[in-house]
Coordinates of C-alpha atoms in Angstrom, one line a residue:
Chain B
M18 CA 62.9 -4.3 5.2
V19 CA 62.1 -2.5 8.4
L20 CA 63.9 0.5 6.9
G21 CA 62.0 0.3 3.6
T22 CA 63.6 0.1 0.2
Y23 CA 66.9 2.1 0.1
K24 CA 69.9 2.3 -2.1
E25 CA 72.5 3.4 0.4
A26 CA 72.8 4.1 4.1
L27 CA 75.4 6.6 5.3
S28 CA 76.3 8.8 8.2
A29 CA 76.7 12.4 7.0
R30 CA 76.8 16.1 7.9
A31 CA 76.7 19.4 6.1
T32 CA 80.2 20.9 5.8
D33 CA 79.1 24.6 5.9
S34 CA 79.4 26.0 9.4
K35 CA 76.4 28.3 8.8
I36 CA 74.2 25.1 8.4
Q37 CA 75.9 23.3 11.3
K38 CA 75.2 26.2 13.6
V39 CA 71.4 26.1 13.1
A40 CA 70.8 22.5 12.2
Q41 CA 69.3 19.9 14.5
D42 CA 71.9 17.3 13.8
G43 CA 74.0 16.9 10.6
G44 CA 72.0 19.5 8.7
I45 CA 71.3 17.2 5.9
A46 CA 67.7 18.4 5.1
S47 CA 68.9 22.0 5.0
A48 CA 72.0 21.2 2.9
L49 CA 70.0 19.1 0.4
L50 CA 67.3 21.8 0.0
I51 CA 69.9 24.5 -0.5
H52 CA 71.7 22.4 -3.1
A53 CA 68.5 21.6 -4.9
L54 CA 67.6 25.3 -5.0
E55 CA 71.0 26.2 -6.3
E56 CA 70.9 23.5 -8.9
G57 CA 67.4 24.5 -10.1
I58 CA 66.0 21.0 -9.2
I59 CA 63.4 22.9 -7.2
E60 CA 62.2 26.5 -7.2
G61 CA 61.1 26.5 -3.6
A62 CA 60.6 24.3 -0.6
V63 CA 57.8 23.9 1.9
V64 CA 59.5 23.8 5.3
A65 CA 58.3 23.8 8.9
G66 CA 59.1 27.3 10.1
D67 CA 58.4 28.9 13.4
P68 CA 56.9 32.2 12.3
N69 CA 56.0 33.5 15.7
D70 CA 59.1 32.2 17.4
D71 CA 57.0 30.3 19.9
W72 CA 57.8 26.7 18.9
A73 CA 54.4 26.4 17.1
P74 CA 55.5 25.4 13.6
Y75 CA 53.7 26.4 10.4
P76 CA 54.6 25.6 6.8
Q77 CA 56.6 28.3 5.1
V78 CA 57.7 28.5 1.5
A79 CA 61.5 29.0 1.2
T80 CA 62.9 30.1 -2.1
N81 CA 66.5 30.7 -1.1
A82 CA 69.2 29.5 1.3
D83 CA 68.5 32.1 3.9
E84 CA 64.9 31.2 4.1
V85 CA 65.8 27.5 4.4
L86 CA 68.2 28.2 7.3
Q87 CA 65.6 30.3 9.0
A88 CA 63.4 27.1 9.3
A89 CA 66.3 24.8 10.2
G90 CA 66.0 22.7 13.4
T91 CA 63.4 20.2 14.5
K92 CA 60.1 21.4 15.9
Y93 CA 58.2 18.8 17.9
S94 CA 54.7 19.8 17.0
M95 CA 52.6 19.4 13.9
S96 CA 53.4 21.5 10.8
P97 CA 50.9 20.7 8.0
N98 CA 53.5 20.9 5.3
V99 CA 51.3 19.0 2.8
F100 CA 48.8 21.9 3.0
G101 CA 51.8 24.2 2.4
I102 CA 52.3 22.7 -1.0
K103 CA 49.1 24.4 -2.1
E104 CA 50.6 27.8 -1.2
A105 CA 53.8 27.0 -3.0
A106 CA 52.0 25.9 -6.2
R107 CA 49.1 28.4 -6.2
Q108 CA 50.3 31.6 -4.5
F109 CA 54.0 31.3 -5.3
G110 CA 53.3 29.7 -8.7
L111 CA 56.2 27.3 -8.3
E112 CA 56.5 24.6 -10.9
K113 CA 59.2 22.6 -9.1
I114 CA 58.5 22.1 -5.4
G115 CA 60.5 20.3 -2.7
T116 CA 59.5 19.6 0.9
V117 CA 60.7 18.1 4.2
V118 CA 58.0 15.9 5.8
V119 CA 57.4 13.3 8.4
P120 CA 56.3 9.8 7.4
C121 CA 52.5 10.3 7.7
Q122 CA 52.8 13.4 5.5
M123 CA 54.8 11.4 3.0
Q124 CA 51.9 9.0 2.9
G125 CA 49.5 11.8 2.2
I126 CA 51.6 13.2 -0.6
R127 CA 52.2 9.8 -2.2
K128 CA 48.5 9.0 -2.0
A129 CA 47.7 12.4 -3.6
Q130 CA 50.1 11.6 -6.4
A131 CA 48.6 8.2 -7.0
Y132 CA 44.9 9.2 -6.6
P133 CA 44.7 13.0 -7.3
F134 CA 40.9 13.1 -7.0
S135 CA 40.6 16.8 -6.5
I136 CA 44.3 17.7 -6.3
R137 CA 44.9 18.9 -9.8
F138 CA 48.3 19.7 -11.2
I139 CA 50.1 19.4 -7.9
G140 CA 51.5 15.8 -7.9
D141 CA 53.8 16.3 -10.9
K142 CA 55.2 19.6 -9.5
I143 CA 56.6 17.8 -6.4
K144 CA 60.3 17.2 -7.4
L145 CA 61.9 16.5 -4.1
L146 CA 60.6 14.7 -1.0
I147 CA 63.0 14.6 2.0
G148 CA 61.6 12.4 4.8
I149 CA 62.7 12.7 8.4
F150 CA 62.7 10.0 11.0
C151 CA 59.7 10.4 13.3
M152 CA 58.5 8.4 16.3
E153 CA 55.7 10.6 17.3
N154 CA 54.5 14.2 17.4
F155 CA 53.2 16.4 20.2
P156 CA 50.4 19.0 20.4
M157 CA 51.7 22.4 21.5
A158 CA 50.0 21.9 24.9
S159 CA 52.1 18.8 25.5
L160 CA 55.3 20.7 24.7
D161 CA 54.1 23.4 27.1
T162 CA 53.6 20.8 29.8
F163 CA 57.1 19.3 29.3
S164 CA 58.7 22.7 29.4
E165 CA 56.6 24.6 32.0
A166 CA 55.4 21.9 34.3
M167 CA 58.1 19.3 34.1
M168 CA 61.2 21.5 33.6
D169 CA 60.1 24.8 35.0
S170 CA 61.0 26.8 31.9
S171 CA 58.9 29.0 29.8
L172 CA 58.7 27.9 26.1
N173 CA 59.7 31.4 25.2
D174 CA 63.2 30.8 26.8
V175 CA 63.8 27.5 25.0
K176 CA 66.5 27.8 22.4
K177 CA 66.6 24.2 21.2
M178 CA 64.5 21.1 21.7
D179 CA 66.0 17.6 21.1
I180 CA 65.1 14.0 21.7
G181 CA 67.9 11.5 22.0
K182 CA 69.5 8.9 24.2
G183 CA 66.1 8.3 26.0
K184 CA 65.6 11.9 26.9
F185 CA 63.6 15.0 25.9
R186 CA 66.0 17.9 26.3
I187 CA 65.7 21.6 26.1
N188 CA 68.4 24.3 25.9
T189 CA 67.3 27.4 27.7
T190 CA 68.9 30.7 28.6
D191 CA 69.9 29.1 31.9
G192 CA 71.3 25.9 30.7
T193 CA 70.2 22.4 29.6
K194 CA 67.4 20.6 31.2
D195 CA 65.9 17.2 30.4
I196 CA 63.2 14.7 31.3
P197 CA 63.3 10.9 30.6
L198 CA 61.2 10.0 27.5
K199 CA 59.1 7.8 29.7
K200 CA 57.6 10.9 31.1
T201 CA 56.5 12.2 27.7
H202 CA 54.7 9.0 26.8
G203 CA 50.9 9.5 26.6
Y204 CA 51.4 13.1 25.6
E205 CA 51.9 12.3 21.9
Q206 CA 48.9 12.8 19.5
S207 CA 46.9 9.6 19.3
G208 CA 47.1 9.3 15.5
C209 CA 50.8 8.6 15.8
N210 CA 50.1 5.3 17.7
I211 CA 48.7 3.6 14.5
C212 CA 51.6 4.7 12.3
N213 CA 54.0 2.0 11.3
D214 CA 56.6 4.1 9.5
Y215 CA 59.6 5.5 11.4
V216 CA 62.0 6.2 8.6
A217 CA 59.7 7.8 5.9
E218 CA 59.9 4.8 3.6
W219 CA 58.4 6.6 0.6
S220 CA 60.8 9.5 0.5
D221 CA 63.5 10.4 -2.1
V222 CA 66.0 10.7 0.8
S223 CA 65.3 10.0 4.5
T224 CA 67.4 11.4 7.3
G225 CA 67.5 11.7 11.1
S226 CA 69.8 11.6 14.0
V227 CA 69.3 8.0 15.1
G228 CA 72.3 5.8 14.3
S229 CA 74.9 8.5 13.9
P230 CA 77.1 10.3 16.4
D231 CA 76.3 13.8 17.7
G232 CA 76.4 16.4 15.0
W233 CA 75.9 13.8 12.3
S234 CA 72.8 12.4 10.6
T235 CA 71.9 9.0 9.3
V236 CA 70.9 9.1 5.6
L237 CA 69.0 6.6 3.5
T238 CA 68.9 7.3 -0.2
R239 CA 65.9 5.7 -1.8
T240 CA 64.8 6.9 -5.3
D241 CA 67.1 7.6 -8.2
N242 CA 66.3 11.3 -7.8
G243 CA 67.3 11.1 -4.2
V244 CA 70.6 9.3 -5.0
D245 CA 71.4 11.8 -7.7
L246 CA 70.8 14.8 -5.5
F247 CA 72.7 13.4 -2.5
T248 CA 75.7 12.3 -4.6
S249 CA 75.8 15.7 -6.3
A250 CA 75.8 17.5 -2.9
V251 CA 78.6 15.3 -1.7
D252 CA 80.6 15.8 -5.0
V253 CA 80.5 19.6 -4.6
G254 CA 81.6 19.3 -1.0
L255 CA 78.4 20.5 0.6
I256 CA 78.0 17.2 2.5
E257 CA 80.7 14.9 3.9
T258 CA 80.0 11.2 4.6
K259 CA 81.2 8.3 6.7
P260 CA 80.3 4.7 6.1
I261 CA 77.5 3.8 8.4
E262 CA 79.3 0.6 9.5
E263 CA 82.0 2.7 11.0
V264 CA 79.9 4.8 13.3
K265 CA 78.2 4.1 16.6
P266 CA 75.5 3.1 17.3
G267 CA 74.8 2.6 13.5
L268 CA 72.0 0.9 11.7
P269 CA 71.2 -1.7 14.4
L270 CA 69.7 1.0 16.6
L271 CA 67.7 2.5 13.7
E272 CA 66.4 -0.9 12.8
K273 CA 65.4 -1.6 16.3
L274 CA 63.4 1.6 16.6
A275 CA 61.8 1.2 13.2
K276 CA 60.8 -2.4 14.1
G277 CA 59.6 -1.2 17.5
K278 CA 57.3 1.3 15.9
K279 CA 55.9 -1.3 13.5
D280 CA 55.2 -3.8 16.2
K281 CA 53.6 -1.2 18.5
S282 CA 51.3 0.2 15.8
K283 CA 50.3 -3.3 14.8
K284 CA 49.3 -4.0 18.4
E285 CA 47.4 -0.7 18.7
I286 CA 45.5 -1.3 15.4
E287 CA 44.5 -4.8 16.7
R288 CA 43.4 -3.2 20.0
R289 CA 41.3 -0.6 18.2
T290 CA 39.8 -3.1 15.8
K291 CA 38.7 -5.2 18.7
M292 CA 36.9 -2.1 20.2
G293 CA 35.2 -1.4 16.8
I294 CA 37.2 1.7 16.1
P295 CA 38.0 2.1 12.4
T296 CA 41.6 2.2 11.3
P297 CA 43.0 3.1 7.9
V298 CA 41.9 0.7 5.1
L299 CA 44.9 -0.5 3.1
Y300 CA 44.8 -1.3 -0.6
Chain Q
M1322 CA 35.7 -4.8 -22.9
F1323 CA 35.9 -4.3 -19.2
S1324 CA 34.8 -7.9 -18.8
R1325 CA 37.2 -8.6 -16.0
I1326 CA 36.0 -5.6 -14.1
K1327 CA 32.4 -6.3 -14.7
K1328 CA 33.0 -9.8 -13.5
A1329 CA 34.6 -8.7 -10.4
L1330 CA 31.8 -6.3 -9.7
S1331 CA 28.8 -8.4 -10.5
G1332 CA 30.0 -11.9 -9.7
P1333 CA 27.2 -14.2 -10.7
N1334 CA 25.9 -12.0 -13.5
E1335 CA 28.5 -13.3 -15.9
P1336 CA 26.2 -14.5 -18.6
E1337 CA 25.0 -10.9 -19.1
K1338 CA 28.6 -10.0 -20.0
E1339 CA 28.7 -12.7 -22.6
E1340 CA 25.5 -11.4 -24.1
K1341 CA 26.8 -7.9 -24.4
K1342 CA 30.1 -9.0 -26.0
P1343 CA 28.7 -9.2 -29.6
V1344 CA 27.3 -5.7 -29.2
E1345 CA 30.8 -4.4 -29.3
E1346 CA 31.3 -5.7 -32.8
K1347 CA 28.1 -4.3 -34.3
P1348 CA 28.8 -3.0 -37.8
Q1349 CA 27.4 0.4 -36.9
E1350 CA 30.4 1.1 -34.8
T1351 CA 32.8 2.9 -37.1
S1352 CA 35.8 2.6 -34.9
S1353 CA 37.9 -0.2 -33.8
P1354 CA 36.0 -2.7 -31.7
T1355 CA 38.8 -3.2 -29.2
K1356 CA 38.6 0.4 -27.9
P1357 CA 36.2 0.9 -25.0
R1358 CA 33.2 3.0 -26.0
V1359 CA 32.8 5.7 -23.5
G1360 CA 29.7 7.9 -23.1
Y1361 CA 29.2 11.1 -21.1
I1362 CA 25.9 12.2 -19.6
H1363 CA 25.4 15.5 -18.0
L1364 CA 22.7 15.8 -15.4
S1365 CA 22.5 18.5 -12.7
G1366 CA 26.0 19.8 -12.3
C1367 CA 28.1 22.8 -13.4
S1368 CA 29.9 21.1 -16.3
G1369 CA 33.2 21.4 -14.4
D1370 CA 33.9 17.7 -14.6
G1371 CA 33.2 17.7 -18.3
M1372 CA 35.6 20.6 -18.7
S1373 CA 38.1 18.7 -16.7
L1374 CA 37.7 15.8 -19.1
T1375 CA 38.1 17.8 -22.2
E1376 CA 40.0 20.9 -21.6
N1377 CA 43.4 19.4 -20.8
Y1378 CA 44.3 17.8 -24.0
D1379 CA 48.0 17.8 -23.2
I1380 CA 47.4 15.0 -20.7
L1381 CA 44.4 13.4 -22.2
D1382 CA 44.8 13.4 -25.9
V1383 CA 46.4 10.0 -25.9
V1384 CA 43.7 8.7 -23.6
L1385 CA 40.8 10.3 -25.4
M1386 CA 42.0 9.9 -29.0
D1387 CA 43.9 6.6 -29.0
M1388 CA 42.7 4.6 -26.1
V1389 CA 38.9 5.1 -26.1
D1390 CA 36.0 6.0 -28.4
I1391 CA 33.7 8.6 -27.1
V1392 CA 30.4 7.5 -28.5
Y1393 CA 27.9 9.7 -26.7
G1394 CA 27.8 13.0 -25.0
Q1395 CA 26.4 16.5 -25.5
T1396 CA 29.0 18.8 -27.1
L1397 CA 31.3 15.8 -27.6
V1398 CA 29.5 13.7 -30.1
D1399 CA 26.9 14.5 -32.7
R1400 CA 24.4 11.8 -31.8
W1401 CA 20.9 12.0 -30.2
D1402 CA 20.0 8.4 -29.5
M1403 CA 21.9 6.6 -26.8
P1404 CA 24.2 3.8 -28.0
E1405 CA 25.5 0.8 -26.1
M1406 CA 28.4 1.8 -24.0
D1407 CA 31.2 0.1 -22.2
L1408 CA 31.5 2.9 -19.7
C1409 CA 29.2 5.8 -19.1
L1410 CA 30.5 8.8 -17.1
I1411 CA 27.6 10.6 -15.4
E1412 CA 28.2 14.1 -14.2
G1413 CA 25.8 15.8 -11.8
S1414 CA 23.2 14.7 -9.3
V1415 CA 19.7 13.7 -10.6
C1416 CA 16.7 16.0 -10.1
L1417 CA 13.7 14.0 -8.9
Q1418 CA 11.3 16.5 -10.5
D1419 CA 13.0 16.2 -13.9
E1420 CA 11.5 13.3 -15.8
H1421 CA 14.0 13.6 -18.7
S1422 CA 17.0 13.3 -16.4
I1423 CA 15.6 10.3 -14.6
K1424 CA 14.8 8.6 -18.0
E1425 CA 18.3 9.3 -19.3
L1426 CA 19.9 8.0 -16.1
M1427 CA 17.8 4.8 -16.3
E1428 CA 18.6 4.3 -20.0
A1429 CA 22.3 4.8 -19.4
R1430 CA 22.2 2.1 -16.7
E1431 CA 20.6 -0.3 -19.2
K1432 CA 23.0 0.5 -22.0
S1433 CA 26.3 0.7 -20.1
Q1434 CA 28.4 -2.1 -18.8
L1435 CA 29.8 0.2 -16.2
V1436 CA 28.4 3.4 -14.8
C1437 CA 30.8 5.8 -13.2
A1438 CA 29.5 8.6 -10.9
F1439 CA 31.8 11.3 -12.3
G1440 CA 32.5 14.1 -9.9
S1441 CA 31.1 14.8 -6.5
C1442 CA 27.6 15.9 -7.5
A1443 CA 26.9 12.5 -9.1
V1444 CA 28.7 10.7 -6.2
N1445 CA 27.1 12.4 -3.2
G1446 CA 25.2 15.4 -4.3
C1447 CA 28.0 17.9 -3.5
F1448 CA 26.7 21.5 -3.5
T1449 CA 23.4 20.5 -5.1
T1450 CA 22.6 19.2 -1.6
Y1451 CA 21.9 22.8 -0.8
A1452 CA 19.2 23.1 -3.5
R1453 CA 15.7 24.0 -2.3
G1454 CA 13.8 24.8 -5.4
G1455 CA 11.7 27.9 -6.0
Q1456 CA 13.9 29.3 -8.7
Q1457 CA 13.1 30.2 -12.3
A1458 CA 12.7 28.7 -14.9
Q1459 CA 11.7 25.5 -13.0
P1460 CA 10.6 26.4 -9.5
Q1461 CA 9.4 22.9 -8.9
Q1462 CA 12.8 21.4 -9.2
E1463 CA 14.1 21.1 -5.7
S1464 CA 15.4 17.6 -5.0
F1465 CA 18.7 16.6 -6.3
V1466 CA 20.0 13.2 -5.2
P1467 CA 23.2 11.2 -5.8
I1468 CA 22.7 8.9 -8.8
S1469 CA 23.4 5.9 -6.7
Q1470 CA 20.1 6.5 -5.0
L1471 CA 18.3 5.6 -8.2
I1472 CA 20.6 3.2 -10.0
K1473 CA 23.5 0.8 -9.3
V1474 CA 26.8 2.7 -9.6
D1475 CA 29.9 0.7 -10.3
L1476 CA 32.6 3.2 -9.5
A1477 CA 32.8 6.7 -8.2
L1478 CA 35.2 9.5 -8.8
P1479 CA 34.7 12.3 -6.3
G1480 CA 36.2 15.7 -7.1
C1481 CA 34.9 19.2 -7.7
P1482 CA 35.9 18.8 -10.4
V1483 CA 37.7 15.5 -10.7
S1484 CA 41.3 16.3 -11.7
P1485 CA 42.3 15.6 -15.3
E1486 CA 45.1 13.3 -14.0
M1487 CA 42.6 11.2 -12.0
I1488 CA 40.4 10.9 -15.1
A1489 CA 43.4 9.8 -17.2
N1490 CA 44.5 7.3 -14.5
T1491 CA 41.1 5.8 -14.3
V1492 CA 40.4 5.5 -18.0
I1493 CA 43.8 3.9 -18.4
A1494 CA 43.2 1.5 -15.5
L1495 CA 39.8 0.6 -17.0
T1496 CA 41.3 -0.2 -20.4
E1497 CA 44.0 -2.3 -18.8
G1498 CA 41.6 -4.0 -16.4
N1499 CA 43.8 -2.8 -13.5
M1500 CA 41.6 -3.8 -10.6
T1501 CA 44.3 -2.8 -8.0
Y1502 CA 44.0 0.8 -9.1
L1503 CA 40.2 0.9 -9.5
Q1504 CA 39.3 -0.8 -6.2
P1505 CA 39.1 2.4 -4.1
A1506 CA 36.8 4.0 -6.7
I1507 CA 34.7 0.9 -6.7
D1508 CA 34.4 0.9 -2.9
L1509 CA 33.4 4.6 -3.0
A1510 CA 30.5 3.8 -5.3
N1511 CA 28.0 3.6 -2.5
C1512 CA 29.0 6.7 -0.7
T1513 CA 26.1 9.1 -0.8
T1514 CA 27.0 11.6 1.9
A1515 CA 30.1 13.6 2.3
C1516 CA 31.4 16.9 3.7
G1517 CA 34.1 18.4 5.8
C1518 CA 32.3 16.9 8.8
D1519 CA 33.6 13.5 7.7
L1520 CA 37.0 14.6 8.9
L1521 CA 35.6 15.2 12.4
N1522 CA 33.4 12.0 12.4
N1523 CA 35.7 9.5 10.7
V1524 CA 39.2 10.7 11.2
I1525 CA 39.7 13.0 14.2
R1526 CA 37.0 11.5 16.4
N1527 CA 38.5 8.1 15.7
A1528 CA 42.0 9.1 16.7
R1529 CA 43.4 8.8 13.2
C1530 CA 44.4 12.3 12.4
T1531 CA 48.1 13.3 12.5
G1532 CA 47.6 16.8 11.2
C1533 CA 49.5 16.1 7.9
G1534 CA 47.4 18.7 5.9
T1535 CA 46.4 16.5 2.9
C1536 CA 42.7 17.2 3.5
A1537 CA 43.3 21.0 3.4
L1538 CA 45.4 20.5 0.2
A1539 CA 42.5 18.6 -1.3
C1540 CA 39.8 21.1 -0.3
Q1541 CA 38.5 22.9 -3.4
T1542 CA 37.0 25.9 -1.7
R1543 CA 39.5 26.6 1.1
A1544 CA 36.9 25.6 3.6
L1545 CA 39.7 23.9 5.5
N1546 CA 42.5 25.6 7.4
M1547 CA 45.0 23.9 9.6
I1548 CA 44.9 25.1 13.2
E1549 CA 47.0 23.6 16.0
G1550 CA 47.7 20.5 13.9
R1551 CA 44.1 19.7 13.0
P1552 CA 41.9 20.6 10.1
H1553 CA 39.5 23.4 11.0
L1554 CA 36.3 23.5 8.9
N1555 CA 34.6 26.7 7.9
N1556 CA 31.1 25.2 7.3
A1557 CA 29.9 28.2 5.3
R1558 CA 32.5 27.5 2.6
C1559 CA 32.1 23.7 2.5
I1560 CA 30.4 22.4 -0.7
K1561 CA 30.2 18.8 0.6
C1562 CA 32.3 17.4 -2.2
G1563 CA 34.0 14.9 0.2
C1564 CA 37.4 15.4 -1.3
C1565 CA 39.0 16.0 2.1
S1566 CA 38.1 12.7 3.6
T1567 CA 38.6 10.9 0.3
S1568 CA 42.2 12.2 0.2
C1569 CA 43.0 11.5 3.8
P1570 CA 45.7 8.9 4.1
R1571 CA 44.2 7.8 7.4
M1572 CA 40.9 6.9 5.7
W1573 CA 42.5 4.6 3.2
L1574 CA 46.0 4.2 1.9
P1575 CA 46.9 2.7 -1.5
V1576 CA 50.1 1.0 -0.3
N1577 CA 50.5 -1.3 -3.3
Q1578 CA 49.9 1.4 -5.9
I1579 CA 52.3 3.7 -4.2
K1580 CA 55.0 1.0 -4.1
E1581 CA 54.4 0.3 -7.7
N1582 CA 54.6 4.0 -8.7
T1583 CA 57.7 4.8 -6.7
G1584 CA 59.5 1.5 -6.8
L1585 CA 59.9 1.7 -3.0

């Protein structure tokens, strides 16, 4: 249960080279959004774009494949996509909204759907929730520190950021540079340390790189809607899959990291409670 | 009706519940005795919560017509004397210089098994907190307090206004005696202050914020913007409804309810 409830676990990637080129890993989030848009399952999606091209993400509403691709690729700072849903519903007037969010945001959305105190006529418009694996998130100043102070590169020159195999990596105009993840510890935002969800347990479909080979993503289908959309994307040839048992490192690594996050957050919550610092009340 | 909830709320006061039970079957009630009798009282508020209750019949017709009897309420029921109620929804804060409001509030407490502070004005004062009197036609009316300052409140539904969906969820949970769903609203009953500052004091300052943006989604007046991954409060726009911190998943998280809703 460290991965939450899921129907199927797979390794997968988008078959379209246009998606592969811009995607972080297998391009699953982009492919699913594009497919959902084309099928009319959603009218628009709230995605983490990079409007100023400076790695500071901000929610954008994408209503076609080009806009989805523009926002492809992971940004390692906070994009308040839950807030973006307001723009999608009120400014864009969308009746069917999808979004790609990290686990804490998934919790916010699911809470808003269950207890919509002031959030009127939003919950039922959310038709697709893609969750991405997330260990922690960094303020922009932390990313700046990694890039400028630790790797001697201006953020402006960074083409891609990636975390994997124990390293924080940047691709810049003059090549690839990395620092061990150990050096990034302590630079994450503090709220992440009490989060126990690595794999977005309340999504329709969760996806992320961990468990799959380079260029592929691990996918967990969770709700019936999630299964239907993913199956349909595979059926039309937009996504290709491999059994997760046949890839390295596979689910054991994902489970290890998910459990690690749960254990760590439990310890941190106990530590804070001892100090008299309030932590989320769970019902 | 609501006996399970009343019991959970009042504990040792169970005999009172037994006394009230026969009241439900009084012959003067024209409707089915099994339906909860709901009253609606409007104190000092803008009527927005009442509109939220009544305007969205597409969601609420089943709830309002089939599941409950509305037995009291201006514009809702043609009745002047206050009947016994299973649940009284009270909208608006109460004005300390308005004897009639205070009397109505006290009477409602006496005649209702459950009192619900309905909407942020009743819960915590909301924008009536800014009132300072000196206005026609009642210049002396200057103090507007949350109803829980004068009477015991059983559950609170903040919102400016409370969304129709939330009203429907709550009424259904009440008729079904679903304590799991109601518990957060019961725990909110004693909240008498709220504003965007709660995010600073309770969430960000306590290292809980992850910048998800749910607070800004919940904000009714766009007083919140998200800047560098944190909510940024424009004080001048804040009406002190408390919806931001109430909606924050790091204040409280209804894990069991979400699991039930999603099957995950």
